[in-house]
PDB file of C-alpha atoms in Angstrom:
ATOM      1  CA  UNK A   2      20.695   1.428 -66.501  1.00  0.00           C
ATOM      2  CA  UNK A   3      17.113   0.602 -67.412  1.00  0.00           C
ATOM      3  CA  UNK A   4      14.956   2.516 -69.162  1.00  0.00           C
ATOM      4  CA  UNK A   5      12.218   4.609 -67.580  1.00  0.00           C
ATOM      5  CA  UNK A   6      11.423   7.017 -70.268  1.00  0.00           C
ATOM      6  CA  UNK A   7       8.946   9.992 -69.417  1.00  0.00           C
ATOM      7  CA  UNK A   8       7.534   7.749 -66.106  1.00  0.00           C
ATOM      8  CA  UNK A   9       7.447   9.330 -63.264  1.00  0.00           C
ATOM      9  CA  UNK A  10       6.541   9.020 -59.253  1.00  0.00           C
ATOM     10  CA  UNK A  11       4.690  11.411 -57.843  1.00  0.00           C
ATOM     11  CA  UNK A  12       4.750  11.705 -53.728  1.00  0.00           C
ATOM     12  CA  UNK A  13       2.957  13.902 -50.755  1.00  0.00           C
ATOM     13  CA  UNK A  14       5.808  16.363 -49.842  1.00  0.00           C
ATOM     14  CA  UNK A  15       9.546  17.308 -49.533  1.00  0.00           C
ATOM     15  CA  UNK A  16      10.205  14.567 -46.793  1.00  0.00           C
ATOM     16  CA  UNK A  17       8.780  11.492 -49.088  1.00  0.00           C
ATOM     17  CA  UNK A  18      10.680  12.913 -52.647  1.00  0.00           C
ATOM     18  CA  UNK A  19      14.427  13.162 -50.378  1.00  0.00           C
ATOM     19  CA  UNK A  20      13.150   9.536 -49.594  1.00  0.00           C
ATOM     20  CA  UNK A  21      12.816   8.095 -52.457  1.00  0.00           C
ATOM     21  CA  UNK A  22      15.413  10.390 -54.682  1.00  0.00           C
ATOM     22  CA  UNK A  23      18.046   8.165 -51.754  1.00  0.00           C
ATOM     23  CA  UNK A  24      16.360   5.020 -52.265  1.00  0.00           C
ATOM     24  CA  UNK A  25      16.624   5.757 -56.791  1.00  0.00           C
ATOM     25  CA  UNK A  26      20.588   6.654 -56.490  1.00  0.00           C
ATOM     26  CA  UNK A  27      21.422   3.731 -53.590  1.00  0.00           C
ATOM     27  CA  UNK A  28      19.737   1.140 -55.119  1.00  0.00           C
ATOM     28  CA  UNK A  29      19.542   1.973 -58.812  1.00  0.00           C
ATOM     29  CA  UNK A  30      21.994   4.578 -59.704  1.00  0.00           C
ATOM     30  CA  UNK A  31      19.604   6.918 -61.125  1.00  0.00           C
ATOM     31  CA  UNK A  32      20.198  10.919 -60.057  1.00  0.00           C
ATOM     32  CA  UNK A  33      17.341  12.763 -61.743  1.00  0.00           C
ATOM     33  CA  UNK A  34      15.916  15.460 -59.689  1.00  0.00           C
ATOM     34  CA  UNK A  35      12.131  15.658 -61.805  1.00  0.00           C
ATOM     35  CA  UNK A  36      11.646  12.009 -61.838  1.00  0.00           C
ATOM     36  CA  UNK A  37       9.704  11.929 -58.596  1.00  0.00           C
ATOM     37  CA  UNK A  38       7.640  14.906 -58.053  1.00  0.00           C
ATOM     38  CA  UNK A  39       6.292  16.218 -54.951  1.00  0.00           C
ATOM     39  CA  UNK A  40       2.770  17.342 -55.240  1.00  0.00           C
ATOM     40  CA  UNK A  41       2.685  19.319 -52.068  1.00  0.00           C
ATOM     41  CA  UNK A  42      -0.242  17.482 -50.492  1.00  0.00           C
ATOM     42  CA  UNK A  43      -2.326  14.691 -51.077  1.00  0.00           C
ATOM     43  CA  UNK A  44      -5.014  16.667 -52.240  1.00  0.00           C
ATOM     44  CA  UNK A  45      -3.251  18.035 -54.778  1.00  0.00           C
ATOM     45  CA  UNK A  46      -2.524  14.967 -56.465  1.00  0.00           C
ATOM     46  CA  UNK A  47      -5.364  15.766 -59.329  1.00  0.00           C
ATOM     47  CA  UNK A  48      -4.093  19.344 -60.286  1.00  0.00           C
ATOM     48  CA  UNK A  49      -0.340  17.877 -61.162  1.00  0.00           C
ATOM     49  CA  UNK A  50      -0.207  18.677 -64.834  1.00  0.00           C
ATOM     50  CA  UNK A  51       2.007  15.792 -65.718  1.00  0.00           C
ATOM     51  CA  UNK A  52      -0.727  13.341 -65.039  1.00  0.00           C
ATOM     52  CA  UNK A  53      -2.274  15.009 -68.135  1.00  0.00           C
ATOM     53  CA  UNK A  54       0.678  15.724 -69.948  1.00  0.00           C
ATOM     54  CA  UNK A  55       0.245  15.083 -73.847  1.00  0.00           C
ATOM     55  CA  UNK A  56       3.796  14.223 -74.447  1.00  0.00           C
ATOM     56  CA  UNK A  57       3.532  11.792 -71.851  1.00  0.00           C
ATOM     57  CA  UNK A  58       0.182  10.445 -72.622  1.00  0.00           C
ATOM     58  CA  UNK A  59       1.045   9.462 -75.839  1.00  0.00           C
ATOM     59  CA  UNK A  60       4.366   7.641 -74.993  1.00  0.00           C
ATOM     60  CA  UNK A  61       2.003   5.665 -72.581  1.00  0.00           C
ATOM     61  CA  UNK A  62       3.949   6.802 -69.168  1.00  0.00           C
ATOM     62  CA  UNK A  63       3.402   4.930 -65.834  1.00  0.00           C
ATOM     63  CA  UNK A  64       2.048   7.077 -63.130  1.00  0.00           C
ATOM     64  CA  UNK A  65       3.629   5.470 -59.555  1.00  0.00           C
ATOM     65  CA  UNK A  66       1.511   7.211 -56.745  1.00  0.00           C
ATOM     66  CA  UNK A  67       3.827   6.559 -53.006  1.00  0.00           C
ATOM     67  CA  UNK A  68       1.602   7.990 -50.278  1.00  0.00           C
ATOM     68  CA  UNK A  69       0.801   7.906 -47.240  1.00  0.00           C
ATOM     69  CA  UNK A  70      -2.258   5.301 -45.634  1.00  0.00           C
ATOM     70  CA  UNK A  71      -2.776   7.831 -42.770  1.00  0.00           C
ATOM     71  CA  UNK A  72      -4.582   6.633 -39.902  1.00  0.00           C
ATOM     72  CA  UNK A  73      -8.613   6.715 -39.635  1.00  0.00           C
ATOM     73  CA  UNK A  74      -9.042   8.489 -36.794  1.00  0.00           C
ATOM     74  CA  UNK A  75      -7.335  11.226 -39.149  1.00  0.00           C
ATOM     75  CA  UNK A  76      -9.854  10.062 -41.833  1.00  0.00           C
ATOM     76  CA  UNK A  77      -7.462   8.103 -43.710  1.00  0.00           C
ATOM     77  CA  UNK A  78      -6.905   3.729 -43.423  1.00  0.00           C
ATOM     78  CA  UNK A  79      -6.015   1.819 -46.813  1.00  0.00           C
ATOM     79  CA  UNK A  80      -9.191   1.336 -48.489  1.00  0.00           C
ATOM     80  CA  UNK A  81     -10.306   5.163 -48.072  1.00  0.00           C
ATOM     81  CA  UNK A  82      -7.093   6.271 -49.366  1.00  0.00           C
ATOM     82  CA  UNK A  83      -7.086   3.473 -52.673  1.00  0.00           C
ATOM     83  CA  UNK A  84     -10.832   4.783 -53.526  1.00  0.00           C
ATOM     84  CA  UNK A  85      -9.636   8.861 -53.455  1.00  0.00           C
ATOM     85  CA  UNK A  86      -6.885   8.490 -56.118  1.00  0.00           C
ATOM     86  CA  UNK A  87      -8.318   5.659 -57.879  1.00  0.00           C
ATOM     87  CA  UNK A  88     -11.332   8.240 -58.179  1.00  0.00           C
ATOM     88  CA  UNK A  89      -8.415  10.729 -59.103  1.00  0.00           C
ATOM     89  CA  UNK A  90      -7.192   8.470 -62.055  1.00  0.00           C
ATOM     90  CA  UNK A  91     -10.450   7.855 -63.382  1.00  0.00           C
ATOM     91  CA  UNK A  92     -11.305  11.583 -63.501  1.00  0.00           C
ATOM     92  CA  UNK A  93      -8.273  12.264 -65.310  1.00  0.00           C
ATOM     93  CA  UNK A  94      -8.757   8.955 -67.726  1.00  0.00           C
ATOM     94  CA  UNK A  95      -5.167   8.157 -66.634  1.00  0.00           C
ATOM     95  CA  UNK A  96      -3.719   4.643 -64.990  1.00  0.00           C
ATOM     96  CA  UNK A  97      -2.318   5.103 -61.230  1.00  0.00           C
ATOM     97  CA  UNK A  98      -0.081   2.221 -59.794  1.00  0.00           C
ATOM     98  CA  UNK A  99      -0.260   3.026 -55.924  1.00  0.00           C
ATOM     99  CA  UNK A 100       2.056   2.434 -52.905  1.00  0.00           C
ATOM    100  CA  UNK A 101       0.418   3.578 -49.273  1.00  0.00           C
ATOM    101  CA  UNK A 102       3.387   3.946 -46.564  1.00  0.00           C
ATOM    102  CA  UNK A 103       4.977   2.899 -44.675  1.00  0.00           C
ATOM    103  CA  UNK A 104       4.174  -1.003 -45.768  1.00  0.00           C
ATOM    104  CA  UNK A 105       1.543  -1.001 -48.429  1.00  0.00           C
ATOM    105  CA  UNK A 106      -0.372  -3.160 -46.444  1.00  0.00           C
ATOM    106  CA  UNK A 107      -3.642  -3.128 -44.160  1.00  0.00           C
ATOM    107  CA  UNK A 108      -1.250  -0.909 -41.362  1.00  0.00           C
ATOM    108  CA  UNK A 109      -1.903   2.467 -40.918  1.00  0.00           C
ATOM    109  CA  UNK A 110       0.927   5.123 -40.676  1.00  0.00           C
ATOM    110  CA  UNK A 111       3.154   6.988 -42.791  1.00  0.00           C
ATOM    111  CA  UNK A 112       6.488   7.300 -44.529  1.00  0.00           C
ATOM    112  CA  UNK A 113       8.043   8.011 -40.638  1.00  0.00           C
ATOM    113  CA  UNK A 114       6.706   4.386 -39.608  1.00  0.00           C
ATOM    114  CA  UNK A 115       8.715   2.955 -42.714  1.00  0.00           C
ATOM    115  CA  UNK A 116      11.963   4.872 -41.568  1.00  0.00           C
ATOM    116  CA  UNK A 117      12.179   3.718 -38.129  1.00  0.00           C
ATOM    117  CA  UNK A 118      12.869   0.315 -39.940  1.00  0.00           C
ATOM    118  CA  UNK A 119      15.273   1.836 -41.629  1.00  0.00           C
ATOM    119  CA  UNK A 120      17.616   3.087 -38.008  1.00  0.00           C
ATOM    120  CA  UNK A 121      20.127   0.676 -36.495  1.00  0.00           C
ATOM    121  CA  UNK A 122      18.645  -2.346 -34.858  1.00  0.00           C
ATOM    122  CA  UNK A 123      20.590  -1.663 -31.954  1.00  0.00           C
ATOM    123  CA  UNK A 124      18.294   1.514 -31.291  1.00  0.00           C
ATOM    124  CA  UNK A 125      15.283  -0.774 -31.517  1.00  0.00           C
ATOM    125  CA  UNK A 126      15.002  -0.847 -27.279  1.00  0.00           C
ATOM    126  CA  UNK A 127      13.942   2.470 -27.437  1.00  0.00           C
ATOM    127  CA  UNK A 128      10.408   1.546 -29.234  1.00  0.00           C
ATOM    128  CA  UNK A 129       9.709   0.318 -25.963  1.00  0.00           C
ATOM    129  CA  UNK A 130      10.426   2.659 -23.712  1.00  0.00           C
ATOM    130  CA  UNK A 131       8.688   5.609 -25.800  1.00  0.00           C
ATOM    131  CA  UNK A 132       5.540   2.838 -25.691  1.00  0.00           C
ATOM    132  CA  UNK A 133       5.510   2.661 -22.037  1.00  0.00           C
ATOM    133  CA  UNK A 134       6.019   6.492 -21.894  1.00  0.00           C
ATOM    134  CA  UNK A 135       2.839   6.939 -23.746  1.00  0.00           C
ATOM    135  CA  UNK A 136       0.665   4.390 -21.977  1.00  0.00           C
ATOM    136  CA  UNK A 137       1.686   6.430 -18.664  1.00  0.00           C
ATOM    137  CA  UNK A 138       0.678   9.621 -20.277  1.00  0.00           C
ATOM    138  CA  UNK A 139      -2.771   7.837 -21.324  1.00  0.00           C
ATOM    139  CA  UNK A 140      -3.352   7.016 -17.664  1.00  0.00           C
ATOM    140  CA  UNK A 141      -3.006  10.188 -16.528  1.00  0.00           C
ATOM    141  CA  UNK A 142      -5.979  12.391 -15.049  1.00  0.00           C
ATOM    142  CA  UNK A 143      -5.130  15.352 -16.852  1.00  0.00           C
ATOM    143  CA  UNK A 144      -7.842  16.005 -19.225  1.00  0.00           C
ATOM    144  CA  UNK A 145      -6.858  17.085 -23.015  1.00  0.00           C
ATOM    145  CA  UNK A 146      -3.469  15.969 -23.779  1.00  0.00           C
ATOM    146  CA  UNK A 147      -1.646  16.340 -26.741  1.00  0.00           C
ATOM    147  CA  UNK A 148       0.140  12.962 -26.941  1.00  0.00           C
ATOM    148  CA  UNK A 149       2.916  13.144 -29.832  1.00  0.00           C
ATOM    149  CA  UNK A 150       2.756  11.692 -33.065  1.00  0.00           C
ATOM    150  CA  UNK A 151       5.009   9.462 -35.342  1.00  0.00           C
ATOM    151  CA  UNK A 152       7.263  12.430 -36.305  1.00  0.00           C
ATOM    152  CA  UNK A 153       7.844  13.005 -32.515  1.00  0.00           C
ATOM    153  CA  UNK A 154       9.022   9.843 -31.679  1.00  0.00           C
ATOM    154  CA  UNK A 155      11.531   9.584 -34.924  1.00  0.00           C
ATOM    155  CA  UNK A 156      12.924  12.977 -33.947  1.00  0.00           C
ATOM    156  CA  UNK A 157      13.287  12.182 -30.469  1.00  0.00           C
ATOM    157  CA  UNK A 158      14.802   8.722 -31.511  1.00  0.00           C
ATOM    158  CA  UNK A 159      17.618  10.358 -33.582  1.00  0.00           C
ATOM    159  CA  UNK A 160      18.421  12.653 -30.741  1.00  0.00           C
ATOM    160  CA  UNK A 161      18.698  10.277 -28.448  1.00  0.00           C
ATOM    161  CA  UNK A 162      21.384   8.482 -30.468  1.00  0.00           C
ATOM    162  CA  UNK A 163      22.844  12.121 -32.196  1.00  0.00           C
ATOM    163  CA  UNK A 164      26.184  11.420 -30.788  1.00  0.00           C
ATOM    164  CA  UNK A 165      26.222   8.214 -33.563  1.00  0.00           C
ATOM    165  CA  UNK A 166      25.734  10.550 -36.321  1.00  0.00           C
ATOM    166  CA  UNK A 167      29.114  10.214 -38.765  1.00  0.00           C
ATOM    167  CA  UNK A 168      28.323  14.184 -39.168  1.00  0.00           C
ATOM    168  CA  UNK A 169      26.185  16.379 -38.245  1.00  0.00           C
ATOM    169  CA  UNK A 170      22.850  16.666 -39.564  1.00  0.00           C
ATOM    170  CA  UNK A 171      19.658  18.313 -39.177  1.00  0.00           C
ATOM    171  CA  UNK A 172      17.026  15.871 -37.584  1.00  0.00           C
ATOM    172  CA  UNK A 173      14.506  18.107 -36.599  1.00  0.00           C
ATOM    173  CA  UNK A 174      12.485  17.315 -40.009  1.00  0.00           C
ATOM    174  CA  UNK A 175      12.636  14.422 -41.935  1.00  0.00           C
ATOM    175  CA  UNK A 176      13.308  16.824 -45.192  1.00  0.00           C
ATOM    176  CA  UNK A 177      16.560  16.814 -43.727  1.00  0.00           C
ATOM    177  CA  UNK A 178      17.215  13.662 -42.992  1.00  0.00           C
ATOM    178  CA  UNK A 179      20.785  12.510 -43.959  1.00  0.00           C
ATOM    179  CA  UNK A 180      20.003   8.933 -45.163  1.00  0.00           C
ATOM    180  CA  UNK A 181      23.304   8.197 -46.163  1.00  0.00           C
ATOM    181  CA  UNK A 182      25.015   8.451 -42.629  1.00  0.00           C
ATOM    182  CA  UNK A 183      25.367   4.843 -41.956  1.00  0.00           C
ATOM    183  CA  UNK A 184      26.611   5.471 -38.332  1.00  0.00           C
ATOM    184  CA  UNK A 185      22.509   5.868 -37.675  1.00  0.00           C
ATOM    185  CA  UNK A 186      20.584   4.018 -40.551  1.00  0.00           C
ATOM    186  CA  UNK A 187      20.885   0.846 -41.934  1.00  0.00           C
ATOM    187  CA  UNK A 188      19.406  -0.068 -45.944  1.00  0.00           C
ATOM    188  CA  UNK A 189      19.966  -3.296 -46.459  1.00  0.00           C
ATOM    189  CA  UNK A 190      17.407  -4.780 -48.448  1.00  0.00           C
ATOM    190  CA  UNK A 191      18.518  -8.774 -47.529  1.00  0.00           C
ATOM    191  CA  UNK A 192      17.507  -7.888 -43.861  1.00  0.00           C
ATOM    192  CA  UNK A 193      14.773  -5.274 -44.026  1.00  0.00           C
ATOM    193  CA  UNK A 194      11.606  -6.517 -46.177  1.00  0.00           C
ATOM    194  CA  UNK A 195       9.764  -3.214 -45.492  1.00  0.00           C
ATOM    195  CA  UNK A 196      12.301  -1.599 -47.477  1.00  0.00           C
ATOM    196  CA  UNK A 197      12.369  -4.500 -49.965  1.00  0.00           C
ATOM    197  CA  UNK A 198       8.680  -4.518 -50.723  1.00  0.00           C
ATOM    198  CA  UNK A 199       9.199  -0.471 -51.191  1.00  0.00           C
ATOM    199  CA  UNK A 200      11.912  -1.314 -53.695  1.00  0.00           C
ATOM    200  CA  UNK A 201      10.096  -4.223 -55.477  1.00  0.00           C
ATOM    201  CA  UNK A 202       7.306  -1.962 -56.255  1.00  0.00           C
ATOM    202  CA  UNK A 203       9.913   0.819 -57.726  1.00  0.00           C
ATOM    203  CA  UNK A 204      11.732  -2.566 -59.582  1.00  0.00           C
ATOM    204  CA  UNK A 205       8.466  -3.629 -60.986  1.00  0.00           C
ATOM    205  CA  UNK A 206       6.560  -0.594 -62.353  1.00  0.00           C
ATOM    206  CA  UNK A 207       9.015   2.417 -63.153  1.00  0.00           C
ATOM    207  CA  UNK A 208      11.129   0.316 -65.336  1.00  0.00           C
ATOM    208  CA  UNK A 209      10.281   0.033 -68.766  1.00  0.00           C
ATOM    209  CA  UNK A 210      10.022  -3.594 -70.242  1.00  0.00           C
TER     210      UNK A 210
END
């Protein structure tokens, strides 16, 4: 196994840590429960006290920040989110290596765009049909409506295909998503570059040389 010494990844919440913990033990055997830390919020990033750990300033550790770009309507977009915890890691004099979900790229979204990647392409047909569901709603008259978000669309997703489950599971949150039932997800890192880029970033900067 490689060596990854007192680094550590540090993500938004409980969904993104069961997330990554799966991704560490599929793809590189590793099943350490404090080697990626939820912060509880991306404002909380600064008041970890790892980042300023002694121990693990001295032994020069790599700080791997995976968070969410968010969109901008909810004040978030790539380059607003790079300048807060860059600001964060030069307030702390510490070195962040960042990842923004779901693609790390000029997309907005969240770890829940990245996991519908992740379900069985024959689900994909459903994308559509939510799509044209919400452009109806859009057109309606009816001032004020709450149209749903990311999570609401992966929930209702899952439920539409439950019955494919290999066991039951709790898909109501994506804290409880069961990533290793294979009768609804599919990791394969050949066929799914989303997920490769994700692990490429984990390959390159956790691991010590």
């Amino acid at each position: 196994m490689k060596e990854y010494g007192q680094n550590k990844i540090f993500v938004e919440g409980e969904s993104d840590k069961k997330f990554i913990d799966f991704l560490l033990l599929q793809f590189f055997g590793i099943n350490v429960p404090d080697l990626v830390i939820d912060v509880k919020g991306k404002d909380r990033l600064r008041d970890n006290p790892l980042l300023i750990n002694e121990r693990r300033r001295s032994e020069n550790a790599k700080n791997l920040v995976i968070f969410d770009t968010d969109s901008i309507d909810k004040q978030g977009g790539r380059q607003k989110r790079l300048e807060e915890y860059q600001t964060v890691g030069t307030d702390l004099s510490v070195q962040l290596t960042i990842f923004l979900l779901p693609f790390n790229d000029d997309n907005e979204g969240l770890l829940e765009n990245l996991l519908n990647t992740c379900l069985k392409e024959e689900f994909n047909f459903f994308d559509n049909c939510w799509d044209t569901m919400i452009e109806c709603a859009k057109k309606s008259d009816i001032q004020n409506i709450n149209l749903p978000a990311q999570k609401a669309f992966l929930f209702s997703k899952i439920d539409l295909f439950k019955a494919h489950r290999s066991e039951k599971w709790d898909y109501k949150s994506s804290s409880k998503y069961l990533y290793e039932d294979d009768g609804i997800w599919e990791f394969d890192r050949d066929k799914n570059e989303n997920v490769e880029k994700l692990l490429q970033f984990i390959e390159d900067n956790l691991f010590n040389k």
